[in-house]
Amino acid sequence: MLKLYFFPMACSLASRIALMEAGIEAQYHLAHIWTKKVVDDDSDFRGISPMGAVPVLVLENGDRLTESAAVLQYIADVKPEASLAPPFGDPDRYRLQEWLSFIGTEIHKAFLFPTFWYKDDGSLAKPRARITQTLAVPSAHLAGREFLVGNSFTVADAHLTWALLMLRPAGIDIAQWPSLSAYLDRMQARPAVRDAIVTEMALRKTIATSAA
Ligand SMILES: N[C@@H](CCC(=O)N[C@@H](CS)C(=O)NCC(=O)O)C(=O)O
């Protein structure tokens, strides 16, 4: 069985959403990303992830896979009939990778990581100014489209859903982008997405963190 190391409402939420959308049973292990402890057994999470970062997917053969873009595509390819990624060779596969990369770098690392992680220490004016330009890209793309890639839900939607959810605690109100706001509502109405979020929000409340 696949195992996912996650932290509630961190970027590993996208992997949980993908697993649940695909109907793949998995074991979930909470790794505390501030204390770097695996909650199950109090072991050092850096023994699992050299960066001490989630997500980590442990494959059936015991290999570990990190990086959301890779983990999400792996999950999609475990269950191709769930159509969570276009097949290799389909031009849309590159569109999927384009979005996964955009979300992981331009939204997550360039904005959410410094603002949510380190909080506003006065040096964040540039990321805050740039995020408006960044979010204009998916906003324009999603005007008149239901999903990021093709005509059905893919792992890119799982990734963007997580990123959009985190914008509010990072101080950005997405109501200023009606297409993003409507998209997030649509995604959250999906039973698997809703269940994944409810599960992680409940867990998050039980965990003391240095960043709320
Ligand atoms: N590039 C990685 C980033 C993973 C990442 O930064 N995860 C955060 C949670 S959203 C984390 O675990 N951070 C802990 C740390 O950096 O110490 C990915 O896309 O998976």
PDB file of C-alpha atoms and ligand atoms in Angstrom:
ATOM      1  CA  MET A   1       0.000   0.000   0.000  1.00  0.00           C
ATOM      2  CA  LEU A   2       1.192   3.540  -0.730  1.00  0.00           C
ATOM      3  CA  LYS A   3       2.117   5.677   2.293  1.00  0.00           C
ATOM      4  CA  LEU A   4       1.896   9.437   2.368  1.00  0.00           C
ATOM      5  CA  TYR A   5       3.825  11.557   4.850  1.00  0.00           C
ATOM      6  CA  PHE A   6       1.828  14.734   5.238  1.00  0.00           C
ATOM      7  CA  PHE A   7       1.254  17.737   7.450  1.00  0.00           C
ATOM      8  CA  PRO A   8      -2.351  18.946   7.754  1.00  0.00           C
ATOM      9  CA  MET A   9      -3.172  21.708   5.246  1.00  0.00           C
ATOM     10  CA  ALA A  10       0.401  21.814   3.928  1.00  0.00           C
ATOM     11  CA  CYS A  11       1.050  21.228   0.220  1.00  0.00           C
ATOM     12  CA  SER A  12       0.734  17.488   0.853  1.00  0.00           C
ATOM     13  CA  LEU A  13      -3.025  18.131   0.953  1.00  0.00           C
ATOM     14  CA  ALA A  14      -2.916  18.047  -2.855  1.00  0.00           C
ATOM     15  CA  SER A  15      -1.541  14.499  -2.730  1.00  0.00           C
ATOM     16  CA  ARG A  16      -4.265  13.423  -0.305  1.00  0.00           C
ATOM     17  CA  ILE A  17      -6.868  14.960  -2.633  1.00  0.00           C
ATOM     18  CA  ALA A  18      -5.361  13.091  -5.595  1.00  0.00           C
ATOM     19  CA  LEU A  19      -5.360   9.775  -3.697  1.00  0.00           C
ATOM     20  CA  MET A  20      -8.961  10.298  -2.640  1.00  0.00           C
ATOM     21  CA  GLU A  21     -10.110  11.427  -6.088  1.00  0.00           C
ATOM     22  CA  ALA A  22      -8.489   8.284  -7.531  1.00  0.00           C
ATOM     23  CA  GLY A  23     -10.024   6.064  -4.854  1.00  0.00           C
ATOM     24  CA  ILE A  24      -6.573   4.774  -3.904  1.00  0.00           C
ATOM     25  CA  GLU A  25      -6.301   3.439  -0.377  1.00  0.00           C
ATOM     26  CA  ALA A  26      -3.180   4.677   1.372  1.00  0.00           C
ATOM     27  CA  GLN A  27      -1.611   4.939   4.804  1.00  0.00           C
ATOM     28  CA  TYR A  28      -1.217   8.469   6.078  1.00  0.00           C
ATOM     29  CA  HIS A  29       1.604   9.423   8.440  1.00  0.00           C
ATOM     30  CA  LEU A  30       1.629  12.835  10.032  1.00  0.00           C
ATOM     31  CA  ALA A  31       5.068  14.423   9.929  1.00  0.00           C
ATOM     32  CA  HIS A  32       5.402  17.583  11.968  1.00  0.00           C
ATOM     33  CA  ILE A  33       7.211  19.974   9.681  1.00  0.00           C
ATOM     34  CA  TRP A  34       8.269  22.346  12.446  1.00  0.00           C
ATOM     35  CA  THR A  35       9.506  19.808  14.984  1.00  0.00           C
ATOM     36  CA  LYS A  36      10.628  17.383  12.221  1.00  0.00           C
ATOM     37  CA  LYS A  37       9.127  14.475  14.136  1.00  0.00           C
ATOM     38  CA  VAL A  38       6.974  11.706  12.720  1.00  0.00           C
ATOM     39  CA  VAL A  39       3.989  11.785  15.067  1.00  0.00           C
ATOM     40  CA  ASP A  40       3.345   7.974  14.966  1.00  0.00           C
ATOM     41  CA  ASP A  41       6.638   7.017  16.561  1.00  0.00           C
ATOM     42  CA  ASP A  42       8.464  10.269  17.386  1.00  0.00           C
ATOM     43  CA  SER A  43      11.224   9.395  14.902  1.00  0.00           C
ATOM     44  CA  ASP A  44      13.249  12.052  13.067  1.00  0.00           C
ATOM     45  CA  PHE A  45      11.391  12.957   9.871  1.00  0.00           C
ATOM     46  CA  ARG A  46      14.687  13.991   8.259  1.00  0.00           C
ATOM     47  CA  GLY A  47      15.448  10.279   8.079  1.00  0.00           C
ATOM     48  CA  ILE A  48      12.539  10.040   5.638  1.00  0.00           C
ATOM     49  CA  SER A  49      12.873  13.403   3.908  1.00  0.00           C
ATOM     50  CA  PRO A  50      16.298  15.056   3.774  1.00  0.00           C
ATOM     51  CA  MET A  51      14.574  18.453   3.516  1.00  0.00           C
ATOM     52  CA  GLY A  52      12.215  17.578   6.367  1.00  0.00           C
ATOM     53  CA  ALA A  53       9.421  18.521   3.982  1.00  0.00           C
ATOM     54  CA  VAL A  54       6.139  16.958   2.944  1.00  0.00           C
ATOM     55  CA  PRO A  55       4.870  15.363   0.781  1.00  0.00           C
ATOM     56  CA  VAL A  56       6.795  12.108   0.774  1.00  0.00           C
ATOM     57  CA  LEU A  57       5.146   9.175  -0.974  1.00  0.00           C
ATOM     58  CA  VAL A  58       6.472   5.731  -0.093  1.00  0.00           C
ATOM     59  CA  LEU A  59       5.908   3.467  -3.068  1.00  0.00           C
ATOM     60  CA  GLU A  60       4.902  -0.186  -3.007  1.00  0.00           C
ATOM     61  CA  ASN A  61       8.585  -1.204  -3.374  1.00  0.00           C
ATOM     62  CA  GLY A  62       9.659   1.017  -0.464  1.00  0.00           C
ATOM     63  CA  ASP A  63      11.225   3.743  -2.614  1.00  0.00           C
ATOM     64  CA  ARG A  64      10.472   7.289  -1.509  1.00  0.00           C
ATOM     65  CA  LEU A  65       9.271   9.976  -3.852  1.00  0.00           C
ATOM     66  CA  THR A  66       9.328  13.675  -2.969  1.00  0.00           C
ATOM     67  CA  GLU A  67       8.253  16.885  -4.735  1.00  0.00           C
ATOM     68  CA  SER A  68       4.565  17.483  -5.258  1.00  0.00           C
ATOM     69  CA  ALA A  69       4.839  17.614  -9.048  1.00  0.00           C
ATOM     70  CA  ALA A  70       6.339  14.109  -9.147  1.00  0.00           C
ATOM     71  CA  VAL A  71       4.202  12.671  -6.347  1.00  0.00           C
ATOM     72  CA  LEU A  72       0.987  13.926  -7.931  1.00  0.00           C
ATOM     73  CA  GLN A  73       1.842  12.523 -11.347  1.00  0.00           C
ATOM     74  CA  TYR A  74       2.832   9.203  -9.793  1.00  0.00           C
ATOM     75  CA  ILE A  75      -0.540   8.962  -8.031  1.00  0.00           C
ATOM     76  CA  ALA A  76      -2.323   9.794 -11.286  1.00  0.00           C
ATOM     77  CA  ASP A  77      -0.396   7.106 -13.146  1.00  0.00           C
ATOM     78  CA  VAL A  78      -1.157   4.428 -10.515  1.00  0.00           C
ATOM     79  CA  LYS A  79      -4.819   4.678 -11.490  1.00  0.00           C
ATOM     80  CA  PRO A  80      -4.975   5.825 -15.142  1.00  0.00           C
ATOM     81  CA  GLU A  81      -8.678   5.031 -15.330  1.00  0.00           C
ATOM     82  CA  ALA A  82      -9.314   7.889 -12.892  1.00  0.00           C
ATOM     83  CA  SER A  83      -7.980  10.285 -15.589  1.00  0.00           C
ATOM     84  CA  LEU A  84      -6.148  12.498 -13.121  1.00  0.00           C
ATOM     85  CA  ALA A  85      -3.437  13.215 -15.714  1.00  0.00           C
ATOM     86  CA  PRO A  86      -3.402  13.018 -19.511  1.00  0.00           C
ATOM     87  CA  PRO A  87      -1.315  10.047 -20.677  1.00  0.00           C
ATOM     88  CA  PHE A  88       2.326  10.543 -21.673  1.00  0.00           C
ATOM     89  CA  GLY A  89       2.457  11.504 -25.334  1.00  0.00           C
ATOM     90  CA  ASP A  90      -0.701  13.584 -25.105  1.00  0.00           C
ATOM     91  CA  PRO A  91       0.230  17.274 -25.555  1.00  0.00           C
ATOM     92  CA  ASP A  92      -1.917  18.057 -22.513  1.00  0.00           C
ATOM     93  CA  ARG A  93       0.571  16.143 -20.330  1.00  0.00           C
ATOM     94  CA  TYR A  94       2.965  19.046 -20.840  1.00  0.00           C
ATOM     95  CA  ARG A  95       0.200  21.500 -19.967  1.00  0.00           C
ATOM     96  CA  LEU A  96      -0.294  19.554 -16.742  1.00  0.00           C
ATOM     97  CA  GLN A  97       3.427  19.760 -15.989  1.00  0.00           C
ATOM     98  CA  GLU A  98       3.406  23.435 -16.876  1.00  0.00           C
ATOM     99  CA  TRP A  99       0.712  24.100 -14.259  1.00  0.00           C
ATOM    100  CA  LEU A 100       2.282  21.884 -11.602  1.00  0.00           C
ATOM    101  CA  SER A 101       5.527  23.769 -12.024  1.00  0.00           C
ATOM    102  CA  PHE A 102       3.804  27.169 -12.015  1.00  0.00           C
ATOM    103  CA  ILE A 103       1.890  26.398  -8.825  1.00  0.00           C
ATOM    104  CA  GLY A 104       4.908  24.864  -7.079  1.00  0.00           C
ATOM    105  CA  THR A 105       7.319  27.666  -7.927  1.00  0.00           C
ATOM    106  CA  GLU A 106       5.441  30.870  -8.691  1.00  0.00           C
ATOM    107  CA  ILE A 107       2.675  30.508  -6.092  1.00  0.00           C
ATOM    108  CA  HIS A 108       4.056  28.145  -3.453  1.00  0.00           C
ATOM    109  CA  LYS A 109       7.747  28.940  -3.215  1.00  0.00           C
ATOM    110  CA  ALA A 110       7.685  32.529  -4.431  1.00  0.00           C
ATOM    111  CA  PHE A 111       4.753  33.626  -2.297  1.00  0.00           C
ATOM    112  CA  LEU A 112       3.192  31.160   0.159  1.00  0.00           C
ATOM    113  CA  PHE A 113       6.506  29.918   1.504  1.00  0.00           C
ATOM    114  CA  PRO A 114       7.946  33.318   2.493  1.00  0.00           C
ATOM    115  CA  THR A 115       4.670  34.885   3.622  1.00  0.00           C
ATOM    116  CA  PHE A 116       3.038  32.011   5.464  1.00  0.00           C
ATOM    117  CA  TRP A 117       6.236  30.416   6.685  1.00  0.00           C
ATOM    118  CA  TYR A 118       8.301  33.360   7.806  1.00  0.00           C
ATOM    119  CA  LYS A 119       5.419  35.787   8.252  1.00  0.00           C
ATOM    120  CA  ASP A 120       5.657  39.429   7.326  1.00  0.00           C
ATOM    121  CA  ASP A 121       8.985  40.763   8.522  1.00  0.00           C
ATOM    122  CA  GLY A 122       9.012  43.844   6.328  1.00  0.00           C
ATOM    123  CA  SER A 123      11.027  42.250   3.521  1.00  0.00           C
ATOM    124  CA  LEU A 124       8.022  40.746   1.792  1.00  0.00           C
ATOM    125  CA  ALA A 125       6.849  43.706  -0.251  1.00  0.00           C
ATOM    126  CA  LYS A 126       8.136  42.187  -3.492  1.00  0.00           C
ATOM    127  CA  PRO A 127       6.459  38.763  -3.141  1.00  0.00           C
ATOM    128  CA  ARG A 128       3.253  40.521  -2.136  1.00  0.00           C
ATOM    129  CA  ALA A 129       3.386  42.836  -5.139  1.00  0.00           C
ATOM    130  CA  ARG A 130       4.246  40.016  -7.533  1.00  0.00           C
ATOM    131  CA  ILE A 131       1.470  37.642  -6.450  1.00  0.00           C
ATOM    132  CA  THR A 132      -1.132  39.901  -8.092  1.00  0.00           C
ATOM    133  CA  GLN A 133       0.613  39.498 -11.433  1.00  0.00           C
ATOM    134  CA  THR A 134       1.072  35.760 -10.794  1.00  0.00           C
ATOM    135  CA  LEU A 135      -2.556  35.071  -9.967  1.00  0.00           C
ATOM    136  CA  ALA A 136      -3.705  36.942 -13.044  1.00  0.00           C
ATOM    137  CA  VAL A 137      -2.369  33.983 -15.066  1.00  0.00           C
ATOM    138  CA  PRO A 138      -4.635  31.200 -13.684  1.00  0.00           C
ATOM    139  CA  SER A 139      -7.419  33.756 -13.318  1.00  0.00           C
ATOM    140  CA  ALA A 140      -7.395  34.527 -17.054  1.00  0.00           C
ATOM    141  CA  HIS A 141      -6.972  30.849 -17.919  1.00  0.00           C
ATOM    142  CA  LEU A 142      -9.947  29.796 -15.798  1.00  0.00           C
ATOM    143  CA  ALA A 143     -12.323  32.456 -17.093  1.00  0.00           C
ATOM    144  CA  GLY A 144     -14.737  30.284 -19.045  1.00  0.00           C
ATOM    145  CA  ARG A 145     -12.993  26.993 -18.201  1.00  0.00           C
ATOM    146  CA  GLU A 146     -13.937  24.511 -15.548  1.00  0.00           C
ATOM    147  CA  PHE A 147     -10.543  22.858 -15.002  1.00  0.00           C
ATOM    148  CA  LEU A 148      -6.902  23.796 -15.507  1.00  0.00           C
ATOM    149  CA  VAL A 149      -6.174  21.096 -18.109  1.00  0.00           C
ATOM    150  CA  GLY A 150      -8.667  19.599 -20.546  1.00  0.00           C
ATOM    151  CA  ASN A 151     -12.260  19.006 -19.556  1.00  0.00           C
ATOM    152  CA  SER A 152     -11.916  17.080 -16.325  1.00  0.00           C
ATOM    153  CA  PHE A 153     -10.322  17.240 -12.888  1.00  0.00           C
ATOM    154  CA  THR A 154      -6.588  16.524 -12.844  1.00  0.00           C
ATOM    155  CA  VAL A 155      -3.859  16.568 -10.215  1.00  0.00           C
ATOM    156  CA  ALA A 156      -3.089  20.136 -11.325  1.00  0.00           C
ATOM    157  CA  ASP A 157      -6.504  21.086  -9.939  1.00  0.00           C
ATOM    158  CA  ALA A 158      -5.660  19.334  -6.671  1.00  0.00           C
ATOM    159  CA  HIS A 159      -2.467  21.388  -6.447  1.00  0.00           C
ATOM    160  CA  LEU A 160      -4.119  24.719  -7.299  1.00  0.00           C
ATOM    161  CA  THR A 161      -6.981  24.056  -4.887  1.00  0.00           C
ATOM    162  CA  TRP A 162      -4.491  23.711  -2.048  1.00  0.00           C
ATOM    163  CA  ALA A 163      -2.592  26.856  -3.093  1.00  0.00           C
ATOM    164  CA  LEU A 164      -5.768  28.940  -3.344  1.00  0.00           C
ATOM    165  CA  LEU A 165      -6.926  27.722   0.077  1.00  0.00           C
ATOM    166  CA  MET A 166      -3.668  28.906   1.615  1.00  0.00           C
ATOM    167  CA  LEU A 167      -3.803  32.390   0.098  1.00  0.00           C
ATOM    168  CA  ARG A 168      -6.299  33.673   2.661  1.00  0.00           C
ATOM    169  CA  PRO A 169      -4.187  32.783   5.734  1.00  0.00           C
ATOM    170  CA  ALA A 170      -1.283  34.339   3.833  1.00  0.00           C
ATOM    171  CA  GLY A 171      -3.249  37.588   3.617  1.00  0.00           C
ATOM    172  CA  ILE A 172      -4.676  37.467   0.071  1.00  0.00           C
ATOM    173  CA  ASP A 173      -8.406  37.617  -0.564  1.00  0.00           C
ATOM    174  CA  ILE A 174      -9.085  35.800  -3.834  1.00  0.00           C
ATOM    175  CA  ALA A 175     -12.498  37.468  -4.186  1.00  0.00           C
ATOM    176  CA  GLN A 176     -10.637  40.017  -6.315  1.00  0.00           C
ATOM    177  CA  TRP A 177     -10.273  37.285  -8.972  1.00  0.00           C
ATOM    178  CA  PRO A 178     -13.880  36.082  -9.549  1.00  0.00           C
ATOM    179  CA  SER A 179     -12.822  33.205 -11.800  1.00  0.00           C
ATOM    180  CA  LEU A 180     -10.450  31.867  -9.115  1.00  0.00           C
ATOM    181  CA  SER A 181     -13.021  32.322  -6.406  1.00  0.00           C
ATOM    182  CA  ALA A 182     -15.689  30.463  -8.429  1.00  0.00           C
ATOM    183  CA  TYR A 183     -13.149  27.754  -9.324  1.00  0.00           C
ATOM    184  CA  LEU A 184     -12.248  27.200  -5.657  1.00  0.00           C
ATOM    185  CA  ASP A 185     -15.935  26.915  -4.779  1.00  0.00           C
ATOM    186  CA  ARG A 186     -16.395  24.327  -7.566  1.00  0.00           C
ATOM    187  CA  MET A 187     -13.381  22.317  -6.458  1.00  0.00           C
ATOM    188  CA  GLN A 188     -14.467  22.365  -2.811  1.00  0.00           C
ATOM    189  CA  ALA A 189     -17.895  21.060  -3.815  1.00  0.00           C
ATOM    190  CA  ARG A 190     -16.249  17.827  -5.056  1.00  0.00           C
ATOM    191  CA  PRO A 191     -16.828  15.128  -2.423  1.00  0.00           C
ATOM    192  CA  ALA A 192     -13.220  13.868  -2.394  1.00  0.00           C
ATOM    193  CA  VAL A 193     -11.808  17.388  -2.150  1.00  0.00           C
ATOM    194  CA  ARG A 194     -14.234  18.338   0.596  1.00  0.00           C
ATOM    195  CA  ASP A 195     -13.501  15.152   2.579  1.00  0.00           C
ATOM    196  CA  ALA A 196      -9.735  15.635   2.281  1.00  0.00           C
ATOM    197  CA  ILE A 197     -10.011  19.225   3.534  1.00  0.00           C
ATOM    198  CA  VAL A 198     -12.365  18.320   6.408  1.00  0.00           C
ATOM    199  CA  THR A 199      -9.979  15.557   7.512  1.00  0.00           C
ATOM    200  CA  GLU A 200      -6.939  17.811   7.458  1.00  0.00           C
ATOM    201  CA  MET A 201      -8.635  20.830   9.037  1.00  0.00           C
ATOM    202  CA  ALA A 202      -9.683  18.618  11.953  1.00  0.00           C
ATOM    203  CA  LEU A 203      -6.132  17.308  12.337  1.00  0.00           C
ATOM    204  CA  ARG A 204      -4.649  20.767  12.008  1.00  0.00           C
ATOM    205  CA  LYS A 205      -6.656  21.996  14.977  1.00  0.00           C
ATOM    206  CA  THR A 206      -5.067  19.330  17.164  1.00  0.00           C
ATOM    207  CA  ILE A 207      -1.541  20.414  16.343  1.00  0.00           C
ATOM    208  CA  ALA A 208       0.376  23.178  18.018  1.00  0.00           C
ATOM    209  CA  THR A 209       2.403  25.124  15.488  1.00  0.00           C
ATOM    210  CA  SER A 210       4.674  28.093  15.579  1.00  0.00           C
ATOM    211  CA  ALA A 211       2.872  29.535  12.543  1.00  0.00           C
ATOM    212  CA  ALA A 212      -0.908  29.460  12.858  1.00  0.00           C
TER     213      ALA A 212
HETATM  214  N1  LIG B   1       9.216  21.652  -3.653  1.00  0.00           N
HETATM  215  C1  LIG B   1       8.500  20.896  -2.657  1.00  0.00           C
HETATM  216  C2  LIG B   1       8.210  21.801  -1.487  1.00  0.00           C
HETATM  217  C3  LIG B   1       7.720  21.030  -0.302  1.00  0.00           C
HETATM  218  C4  LIG B   1       7.509  21.972   0.875  1.00  0.00           C
HETATM  219  O1  LIG B   1       8.068  23.069   0.940  1.00  0.00           O
HETATM  220  N2  LIG B   1       6.686  21.510   1.798  1.00  0.00           N
HETATM  221  C5  LIG B   1       6.458  22.312   2.982  1.00  0.00           C
HETATM  222  C6  LIG B   1       5.011  22.224   3.401  1.00  0.00           C
HETATM  223  S1  LIG B   1       3.952  23.055   2.274  1.00  0.00           S
HETATM  224  C7  LIG B   1       7.320  21.749   4.080  1.00  0.00           C
HETATM  225  O2  LIG B   1       7.208  20.594   4.407  1.00  0.00           O
HETATM  226  N3  LIG B   1       8.198  22.570   4.618  1.00  0.00           N
HETATM  227  C8  LIG B   1       9.050  22.204   5.697  1.00  0.00           C
HETATM  228  C9  LIG B   1      10.396  22.842   5.556  1.00  0.00           C
HETATM  229  O3  LIG B   1      10.694  23.382   4.486  1.00  0.00           O
HETATM  230  O4  LIG B   1      11.157  22.794   6.521  1.00  0.00           O
HETATM  231  C10 LIG B   1       7.200  20.326  -3.243  1.00  0.00           C
HETATM  232  O5  LIG B   1       6.652  20.949  -4.157  1.00  0.00           O
HETATM  233  O6  LIG B   1       6.768  19.272  -2.800  1.00  0.00           O
END
